[in-house]
Each structure stands twice: as structure tokens, then as C-alpha cells.
JSON list of C-alpha atoms in Angstrom, two decimals:
[
{"chain": "A", "resi": 1, "resn": "MET", "atom": "CA", "xyz": [-6.16, -9.99, 39.22]},
{"chain": "A", "resi": 2, "resn": "THR", "atom": "CA", "xyz": [-5.86, -7.85, 36.08]},
{"chain": "A", "resi": 3, "resn": "ARG", "atom": "CA", "xyz": [-5.85, -9.36, 32.60]},
{"chain": "A", "resi": 4, "resn": "THR", "atom": "CA", "xyz": [-3.10, -8.19, 30.24]},
{"chain": "A", "resi": 5, "resn": "ASP", "atom": "CA", "xyz": [-5.59, -6.75, 27.76]},
{"chain": "A", "resi": 6, "resn": "THR", "atom": "CA", "xyz": [-7.42, -4.64, 30.35]},
{"chain": "A", "resi": 7, "resn": "PRO", "atom": "CA", "xyz": [-6.44, -0.96, 30.25]},
{"chain": "A", "resi": 8, "resn": "VAL", "atom": "CA", "xyz": [-4.68, 0.34, 33.34]},
{"chain": "A", "resi": 9, "resn": "VAL", "atom": "CA", "xyz": [-5.91, 3.65, 34.73]},
{"chain": "A", "resi": 10, "resn": "VAL", "atom": "CA", "xyz": [-3.10, 6.04, 35.66]},
{"chain": "A", "resi": 11, "resn": "PRO", "atom": "CA", "xyz": [-4.00, 9.08, 37.79]},
{"chain": "A", "resi": 12, "resn": "SER", "atom": "CA", "xyz": [-3.00, 12.48, 36.43]},
{"chain": "A", "resi": 13, "resn": "ALA", "atom": "CA", "xyz": [-3.47, 16.10, 37.46]},
{"chain": "A", "resi": 14, "resn": "THR", "atom": "CA", "xyz": [-6.57, 16.38, 35.26]},
{"chain": "A", "resi": 15, "resn": "GLY", "atom": "CA", "xyz": [-8.08, 13.01, 36.14]},
{"chain": "A", "resi": 16, "resn": "ALA", "atom": "CA", "xyz": [-7.58, 9.34, 35.39]},
{"chain": "A", "resi": 17, "resn": "VAL", "atom": "CA", "xyz": [-6.01, 8.53, 32.02]},
{"chain": "A", "resi": 18, "resn": "PRO", "atom": "CA", "xyz": [-6.46, 5.00, 30.63]},
{"chain": "A", "resi": 19, "resn": "VAL", "atom": "CA", "xyz": [-3.21, 3.45, 29.45]},
{"chain": "A", "resi": 20, "resn": "PRO", "atom": "CA", "xyz": [-3.56, 0.85, 26.69]},
{"chain": "A", "resi": 21, "resn": "PRO", "atom": "CA", "xyz": [-2.20, -2.63, 27.41]},
{"chain": "A", "resi": 22, "resn": "ARG", "atom": "CA", "xyz": [1.26, -3.61, 26.15]},
{"chain": "A", "resi": 23, "resn": "ALA", "atom": "CA", "xyz": [-0.12, -5.77, 23.37]},
{"chain": "A", "resi": 24, "resn": "THR", "atom": "CA", "xyz": [-2.03, -2.79, 21.99]},
{"chain": "A", "resi": 25, "resn": "LEU", "atom": "CA", "xyz": [1.04, -0.55, 22.21]},
{"chain": "A", "resi": 26, "resn": "ALA", "atom": "CA", "xyz": [3.14, -3.17, 20.45]},
{"chain": "A", "resi": 27, "resn": "ARG", "atom": "CA", "xyz": [0.56, -3.41, 17.63]},
{"chain": "A", "resi": 28, "resn": "LEU", "atom": "CA", "xyz": [0.50, 0.39, 17.30]},
{"chain": "A", "resi": 29, "resn": "VAL", "atom": "CA", "xyz": [4.30, 0.57, 17.13]},
{"chain": "A", "resi": 30, "resn": "THR", "atom": "CA", "xyz": [4.32, -2.19, 14.50]},
{"chain": "A", "resi": 31, "resn": "LEU", "atom": "CA", "xyz": [1.63, -0.40, 12.51]},
{"chain": "A", "resi": 32, "resn": "ALA", "atom": "CA", "xyz": [3.55, 2.90, 12.73]},
{"chain": "A", "resi": 33, "resn": "ARG", "atom": "CA", "xyz": [6.73, 1.21, 11.48]},
{"chain": "A", "resi": 34, "resn": "GLN", "atom": "CA", "xyz": [4.82, -0.39, 8.63]},
{"chain": "A", "resi": 35, "resn": "LEU", "atom": "CA", "xyz": [3.28, 2.94, 7.65]},
{"chain": "A", "resi": 36, "resn": "VAL", "atom": "CA", "xyz": [6.69, 4.65, 7.62]},
{"chain": "A", "resi": 37, "resn": "SER", "atom": "CA", "xyz": [8.24, 1.83, 5.60]},
{"chain": "A", "resi": 38, "resn": "PHE", "atom": "CA", "xyz": [5.25, 1.64, 3.25]},
{"chain": "A", "resi": 39, "resn": "GLY", "atom": "CA", "xyz": [5.39, 5.41, 2.80]},
{"chain": "A", "resi": 40, "resn": "SER", "atom": "CA", "xyz": [9.12, 5.37, 2.07]},
{"chain": "A", "resi": 41, "resn": "ILE", "atom": "CA", "xyz": [8.79, 2.60, -0.48]},
{"chain": "A", "resi": 42, "resn": "GLY", "atom": "CA", "xyz": [5.78, 4.40, -1.89]},
{"chain": "A", "resi": 43, "resn": "ALA", "atom": "CA", "xyz": [7.79, 7.62, -2.24]},
{"chain": "A", "resi": 44, "resn": "VAL", "atom": "CA", "xyz": [10.48, 5.80, -4.21]},
{"chain": "A", "resi": 45, "resn": "CYS", "atom": "CA", "xyz": [7.83, 4.13, -6.37]},
{"chain": "A", "resi": 46, "resn": "PHE", "atom": "CA", "xyz": [6.08, 7.47, -6.85]},
{"chain": "A", "resi": 47, "resn": "VAL", "atom": "CA", "xyz": [9.29, 8.97, -8.26]},
{"chain": "A", "resi": 48, "resn": "ILE", "atom": "CA", "xyz": [9.68, 5.93, -10.52]},
{"chain": "A", "resi": 49, "resn": "ASP", "atom": "CA", "xyz": [6.03, 6.08, -11.62]},
{"chain": "A", "resi": 50, "resn": "LEU", "atom": "CA", "xyz": [6.15, 9.82, -12.23]},
{"chain": "A", "resi": 51, "resn": "GLY", "atom": "CA", "xyz": [9.47, 9.65, -14.06]},
{"chain": "A", "resi": 52, "resn": "VAL", "atom": "CA", "xyz": [8.49, 6.77, -16.33]},
{"chain": "A", "resi": 53, "resn": "TYR", "atom": "CA", "xyz": [5.05, 8.31, -17.01]},
{"chain": "A", "resi": 54, "resn": "ASN", "atom": "CA", "xyz": [6.45, 11.69, -18.00]},
{"chain": "A", "resi": 55, "resn": "LEU", "atom": "CA", "xyz": [9.31, 10.15, -19.98]},
{"chain": "A", "resi": 56, "resn": "LEU", "atom": "CA", "xyz": [6.80, 8.10, -21.98]},
{"chain": "A", "resi": 57, "resn": "ARG", "atom": "CA", "xyz": [4.49, 11.10, -22.48]},
{"chain": "A", "resi": 58, "resn": "ALA", "atom": "CA", "xyz": [7.42, 13.24, -23.65]},
{"chain": "A", "resi": 59, "resn": "THR", "atom": "CA", "xyz": [8.78, 10.62, -26.06]},
{"chain": "A", "resi": 60, "resn": "VAL", "atom": "CA", "xyz": [6.94, 7.58, -27.37]},
{"chain": "A", "resi": 61, "resn": "MET", "atom": "CA", "xyz": [3.40, 8.15, -26.02]},
{"chain": "A", "resi": 62, "resn": "PRO", "atom": "CA", "xyz": [2.61, 11.87, -26.29]},
{"chain": "A", "resi": 63, "resn": "ASP", "atom": "CA", "xyz": [-1.07, 11.17, -27.07]},
{"chain": "A", "resi": 64, "resn": "GLY", "atom": "CA", "xyz": [-1.50, 8.14, -24.84]},
{"chain": "A", "resi": 65, "resn": "PRO", "atom": "CA", "xyz": [-1.88, 9.20, -21.21]},
{"chain": "A", "resi": 66, "resn": "ILE", "atom": "CA", "xyz": [-3.71, 6.04, -20.17]},
{"chain": "A", "resi": 67, "resn": "ALA", "atom": "CA", "xyz": [-1.20, 3.66, -21.80]},
{"chain": "A", "resi": 68, "resn": "ALA", "atom": "CA", "xyz": [1.70, 5.66, -20.35]},
{"chain": "A", "resi": 69, "resn": "LYS", "atom": "CA", "xyz": [0.11, 5.45, -16.91]},
{"chain": "A", "resi": 70, "resn": "ILE", "atom": "CA", "xyz": [-0.34, 1.70, -17.21]},
{"chain": "A", "resi": 71, "resn": "VAL", "atom": "CA", "xyz": [3.31, 1.17, -18.22]},
{"chain": "A", "resi": 72, "resn": "SER", "atom": "CA", "xyz": [4.63, 3.44, -15.46]},
{"chain": "A", "resi": 73, "resn": "ALA", "atom": "CA", "xyz": [2.43, 1.71, -12.90]},
{"chain": "A", "resi": 74, "resn": "VAL", "atom": "CA", "xyz": [3.67, -1.74, -13.92]},
{"chain": "A", "resi": 75, "resn": "VAL", "atom": "CA", "xyz": [7.30, -0.65, -13.53]},
{"chain": "A", "resi": 76, "resn": "SER", "atom": "CA", "xyz": [6.74, 0.97, -10.14]},
{"chain": "A", "resi": 77, "resn": "THR", "atom": "CA", "xyz": [4.62, -1.99, -8.99]},
{"chain": "A", "resi": 78, "resn": "ALA", "atom": "CA", "xyz": [7.51, -4.37, -9.58]},
{"chain": "A", "resi": 79, "resn": "VAL", "atom": "CA", "xyz": [9.69, -2.23, -7.32]},
{"chain": "A", "resi": 80, "resn": "ALA", "atom": "CA", "xyz": [6.87, -1.98, -4.74]},
{"chain": "A", "resi": 81, "resn": "TRP", "atom": "CA", "xyz": [6.48, -5.77, -4.70]},
{"chain": "A", "resi": 82, "resn": "VAL", "atom": "CA", "xyz": [10.13, -6.30, -3.78]},
{"chain": "A", "resi": 83, "resn": "GLY", "atom": "CA", "xyz": [10.21, -3.47, -1.24]},
{"chain": "A", "resi": 84, "resn": "ASN", "atom": "CA", "xyz": [6.97, -4.33, 0.55]},
{"chain": "A", "resi": 85, "resn": "ARG", "atom": "CA", "xyz": [7.62, -8.05, 0.51]},
{"chain": "A", "resi": 86, "resn": "PHE", "atom": "CA", "xyz": [11.12, -7.87, 1.95]},
{"chain": "A", "resi": 87, "resn": "ILE", "atom": "CA", "xyz": [10.90, -4.72, 4.09]},
{"chain": "A", "resi": 88, "resn": "THR", "atom": "CA", "xyz": [7.45, -3.52, 5.13]},
{"chain": "A", "resi": 89, "resn": "PHE", "atom": "CA", "xyz": [5.63, -6.83, 5.53]},
{"chain": "A", "resi": 90, "resn": "ARG", "atom": "CA", "xyz": [8.63, -9.16, 5.95]},
{"chain": "A", "resi": 91, "resn": "ALA", "atom": "CA", "xyz": [7.21, -10.68, 9.15]},
{"chain": "A", "resi": 92, "resn": "GLU", "atom": "CA", "xyz": [3.85, -11.46, 7.54]},
{"chain": "A", "resi": 93, "resn": "ARG", "atom": "CA", "xyz": [4.96, -12.62, 4.11]},
{"chain": "A", "resi": 94, "resn": "GLN", "atom": "CA", "xyz": [4.56, -16.17, 2.89]},
{"chain": "A", "resi": 95, "resn": "THR", "atom": "CA", "xyz": [7.61, -18.38, 2.39]},
{"chain": "A", "resi": 96, "resn": "GLY", "atom": "CA", "xyz": [6.46, -21.51, 0.52]},
{"chain": "A", "resi": 97, "resn": "ARG", "atom": "CA", "xyz": [6.36, -21.60, -3.25]},
{"chain": "A", "resi": 98, "resn": "ARG", "atom": "CA", "xyz": [2.58, -22.03, -3.43]},
{"chain": "A", "resi": 99, "resn": "GLU", "atom": "CA", "xyz": [1.96, -19.36, -0.76]},
{"chain": "A", "resi": 100, "resn": "THR", "atom": "CA", "xyz": [4.34, -16.94, -2.49]},
{"chain": "A", "resi": 101, "resn": "LEU", "atom": "CA", "xyz": [2.48, -17.47, -5.76]},
{"chain": "A", "resi": 102, "resn": "ARG", "atom": "CA", "xyz": [-0.84, -16.80, -4.01]},
{"chain": "A", "resi": 103, "resn": "GLU", "atom": "CA", "xyz": [0.63, -13.71, -2.39]},
{"chain": "A", "resi": 104, "resn": "GLY", "atom": "CA", "xyz": [2.01, -12.51, -5.72]},
{"chain": "A", "resi": 105, "resn": "LEU", "atom": "CA", "xyz": [-1.32, -12.96, -7.45]},
{"chain": "A", "resi": 106, "resn": "LEU", "atom": "CA", "xyz": [-3.13, -11.08, -4.68]},
{"chain": "A", "resi": 107, "resn": "PHE", "atom": "CA", "xyz": [-0.47, -8.34, -4.87]},
{"chain": "A", "resi": 108, "resn": "ALA", "atom": "CA", "xyz": [-0.99, -8.05, -8.63]},
{"chain": "A", "resi": 109, "resn": "ALA", "atom": "CA", "xyz": [-4.79, -7.99, -8.27]},
{"chain": "A", "resi": 110, "resn": "THR", "atom": "CA", "xyz": [-4.59, -5.36, -5.53]},
{"chain": "A", "resi": 111, "resn": "ASN", "atom": "CA", "xyz": [-2.32, -3.23, -7.69]},
{"chain": "A", "resi": 112, "resn": "LEU", "atom": "CA", "xyz": [-4.60, -3.62, -10.70]},
{"chain": "A", "resi": 113, "resn": "ILE", "atom": "CA", "xyz": [-7.42, -2.21, -8.62]},
{"chain": "A", "resi": 114, "resn": "GLY", "atom": "CA", "xyz": [-5.13, 0.58, -7.39]},
{"chain": "A", "resi": 115, "resn": "LEU", "atom": "CA", "xyz": [-4.11, 1.27, -10.99]},
{"chain": "A", "resi": 116, "resn": "GLY", "atom": "CA", "xyz": [-7.79, 1.31, -11.94]},
{"chain": "A", "resi": 117, "resn": "ILE", "atom": "CA", "xyz": [-8.43, 3.95, -9.29]},
{"chain": "A", "resi": 118, "resn": "ALA", "atom": "CA", "xyz": [-5.59, 6.15, -10.62]},
{"chain": "A", "resi": 119, "resn": "ALA", "atom": "CA", "xyz": [-6.57, 5.55, -14.26]},
{"chain": "A", "resi": 120, "resn": "ALA", "atom": "CA", "xyz": [-10.21, 6.35, -13.49]},
{"chain": "A", "resi": 121, "resn": "CYS", "atom": "CA", "xyz": [-9.19, 9.66, -11.93]},
{"chain": "A", "resi": 122, "resn": "LEU", "atom": "CA", "xyz": [-7.05, 10.43, -14.99]},
{"chain": "A", "resi": 123, "resn": "PHE", "atom": "CA", "xyz": [-9.83, 9.36, -17.38]},
{"chain": "A", "resi": 124, "resn": "VAL", "atom": "CA", "xyz": [-12.42, 11.57, -15.70]},
{"chain": "A", "resi": 125, "resn": "SER", "atom": "CA", "xyz": [-10.08, 14.56, -15.63]},
{"chain": "A", "resi": 126, "resn": "HIS", "atom": "CA", "xyz": [-8.75, 14.15, -19.19]},
{"chain": "A", "resi": 127, "resn": "TYR", "atom": "CA", "xyz": [-11.74, 12.89, -21.13]},
{"chain": "A", "resi": 128, "resn": "VAL", "atom": "CA", "xyz": [-14.82, 13.85, -19.11]},
{"chain": "A", "resi": 129, "resn": "LEU", "atom": "CA", "xyz": [-13.79, 17.19, -17.64]},
{"chain": "A", "resi": 130, "resn": "GLY", "atom": "CA", "xyz": [-11.52, 18.13, -20.57]},
{"chain": "A", "resi": 131, "resn": "PHE", "atom": "CA", "xyz": [-8.39, 19.00, -18.55]},
{"chain": "A", "resi": 132, "resn": "ILE", "atom": "CA", "xyz": [-5.86, 17.89, -21.16]},
{"chain": "A", "resi": 133, "resn": "SER", "atom": "CA", "xyz": [-2.64, 19.58, -20.09]},
{"chain": "A", "resi": 134, "resn": "THR", "atom": "CA", "xyz": [0.29, 17.55, -18.80]},
{"chain": "A", "resi": 135, "resn": "LEU", "atom": "CA", "xyz": [-0.08, 19.29, -15.44]},
{"chain": "A", "resi": 136, "resn": "ALA", "atom": "CA", "xyz": [-3.77, 18.36, -15.20]},
{"chain": "A", "resi": 137, "resn": "ASP", "atom": "CA", "xyz": [-2.99, 14.76, -16.18]},
{"chain": "A", "resi": 138, "resn": "ASN", "atom": "CA", "xyz": [-0.31, 14.59, -13.47]},
{"chain": "A", "resi": 139, "resn": "VAL", "atom": "CA", "xyz": [-2.58, 16.07, -10.82]},
{"chain": "A", "resi": 140, "resn": "ALA", "atom": "CA", "xyz": [-5.38, 13.64, -11.68]},
{"chain": "A", "resi": 141, "resn": "GLY", "atom": "CA", "xyz": [-3.32, 10.46, -12.21]},
{"chain": "A", "resi": 142, "resn": "ASN", "atom": "CA", "xyz": [-0.32, 11.05, -9.99]},
{"chain": "A", "resi": 143, "resn": "GLY", "atom": "CA", "xyz": [-1.99, 13.19, -7.34]},
{"chain": "A", "resi": 144, "resn": "VAL", "atom": "CA", "xyz": [-5.61, 12.37, -6.66]},
{"chain": "A", "resi": 145, "resn": "GLY", "atom": "CA", "xyz": [-5.48, 8.88, -8.15]},
{"chain": "A", "resi": 146, "resn": "LEU", "atom": "CA", "xyz": [-2.26, 7.99, -6.39]},
{"chain": "A", "resi": 147, "resn": "VAL", "atom": "CA", "xyz": [-3.52, 9.08, -2.96]},
{"chain": "A", "resi": 148, "resn": "LEU", "atom": "CA", "xyz": [-6.76, 7.12, -3.30]},
{"chain": "A", "resi": 149, "resn": "GLY", "atom": "CA", "xyz": [-4.99, 4.09, -4.77]},
{"chain": "A", "resi": 150, "resn": "THR", "atom": "CA", "xyz": [-2.33, 4.15, -2.04]},
{"chain": "A", "resi": 151, "resn": "ALA", "atom": "CA", "xyz": [-4.86, 4.15, 0.79]},
{"chain": "A", "resi": 152, "resn": "PHE", "atom": "CA", "xyz": [-6.60, 1.20, -0.84]},
{"chain": "A", "resi": 153, "resn": "ARG", "atom": "CA", "xyz": [-3.30, -0.67, -1.38]},
{"chain": "A", "resi": 154, "resn": "PHE", "atom": "CA", "xyz": [-2.08, -0.35, 2.21]},
{"chain": "A", "resi": 155, "resn": "ALA", "atom": "CA", "xyz": [-5.37, -1.63, 3.60]},
{"chain": "A", "resi": 156, "resn": "ALA", "atom": "CA", "xyz": [-5.46, -4.51, 1.09]},
{"chain": "A", "resi": 157, "resn": "TYR", "atom": "CA", "xyz": [-1.79, -5.45, 1.62]},
{"chain": "A", "resi": 158, "resn": "LYS", "atom": "CA", "xyz": [-2.30, -5.58, 5.37]},
{"chain": "A", "resi": 159, "resn": "ALA", "atom": "CA", "xyz": [-5.64, -7.38, 5.31]},
{"chain": "A", "resi": 160, "resn": "LEU", "atom": "CA", "xyz": [-5.22, -9.74, 2.34]},
{"chain": "A", "resi": 161, "resn": "VAL", "atom": "CA", "xyz": [-1.87, -9.91, 0.61]},
{"chain": "A", "resi": 162, "resn": "PHE", "atom": "CA", "xyz": [0.82, -10.15, 3.28]},
{"chain": "A", "resi": 163, "resn": "ARG", "atom": "CA", "xyz": [-1.17, -12.28, 5.67]},
{"chain": "A", "resi": 164, "resn": "SER", "atom": "CA", "xyz": [0.66, -15.43, 6.72]},
{"chain": "A", "resi": 165, "resn": "THR", "atom": "CA", "xyz": [-1.27, -18.18, 8.43]},
{"chain": "A", "resi": 166, "resn": "ASP", "atom": "CA", "xyz": [1.20, -18.03, 11.33]},
{"chain": "A", "resi": 167, "resn": "ALA", "atom": "CA", "xyz": [0.73, -14.28, 11.79]},
{"chain": "A", "resi": 168, "resn": "HIS", "atom": "CA", "xyz": [-3.03, -14.69, 11.57]},
{"chain": "A", "resi": 169, "resn": "ALA", "atom": "CA", "xyz": [-3.03, -17.51, 14.15]},
{"chain": "A", "resi": 170, "resn": "LYS", "atom": "CA", "xyz": [-0.79, -15.45, 16.44]},
{"chain": "A", "resi": 171, "resn": "GLU", "atom": "CA", "xyz": [-3.17, -12.50, 16.22]},
{"chain": "A", "resi": 172, "resn": "LEU", "atom": "CA", "xyz": [-6.16, -14.67, 17.07]},
{"chain": "A", "resi": 173, "resn": "ALA", "atom": "CA", "xyz": [-4.33, -16.12, 20.08]},
{"chain": "A", "resi": 174, "resn": "GLU", "atom": "CA", "xyz": [-3.72, -12.66, 21.61]}
]
């Protein structure tokens, strides 16, 4: 008798190839869908973040790259909250008022850390290394900082923020 979580070995011309169990394939498909959705929402939020940042730098905050980055991140984070809550992690999100508040606070904390990562990259580039052009600020804050912050956010959203008790119990039962 074979358990459902035991890999099946399928013969091939070059030798035996282990085939992952269905539960593993289902988790991989779910993860792939989440990554695509997260990436799409992230792309929209990137455009919002970049647009607001550069609009602020060109108008009311020409000498305030850090403040402009904070404002643009807050605006794009609000859009990310709605998108990730109702699209990417809809199956894992909390539904009760108290749970939603907890989830929202964790989302905000996660994004503050992500913002800190992007702002730190911008700070180092602008003030430590002396790269003060708009292009350099964009590369540091919206390039390097965004990539590092995004990797952190996805892992934190999946592991901490959008983690319903039902989804967690289901995962433990598998």
C-alpha cells in the first residue's frame, strides 16, 4: 500500500524519475498562482509608487527624497492591501473583525519593514555614497530597495499576515 505523500517512481528512457505526490503538486500550483498574482499587484503598485514618488520630487518635495518615498509607499501600500487581501491571498485571509484588524496591523508592520529596506537603500545611495541624481535615487529606492523589500513582503505575507487558522489547520492535517 502506498501513502499519498510518497513519491511515485515513473520509469523513463534515462532512468527512474520521481513524481511528486498530488498534494505537493497542488501546493506548487497554488504557490505559482500566488506568485503571479502577487507580481501583478506588485507591478501595479510599483507604477503607483514610482509615479507618486517622482511627482512629489518634481513638485512639492524636490529636496526630500526620503519623505517622498514614504508618501509614495503609503499610497501604493493601500492599493497592495486591497489587492493582496482580496485576490492573491483570498483563501487565507481572515474574515472576523478582530482577525481582520490583526491581519491589517501585521500587513502594516510588514510594509513598514519593507519600506525601511527601500528607504535604507535610498539613504545609503543618496547620503552615504553621494549619488544624488534623480536616476540614482530611483535605482536605489525603486530598484534595489524595491526588489529586496518585495522578497521580504511575499515571504512575510505568506508566513505571517494572510494566515488563517483554518488554512493553518488544513496544512497541518495534510
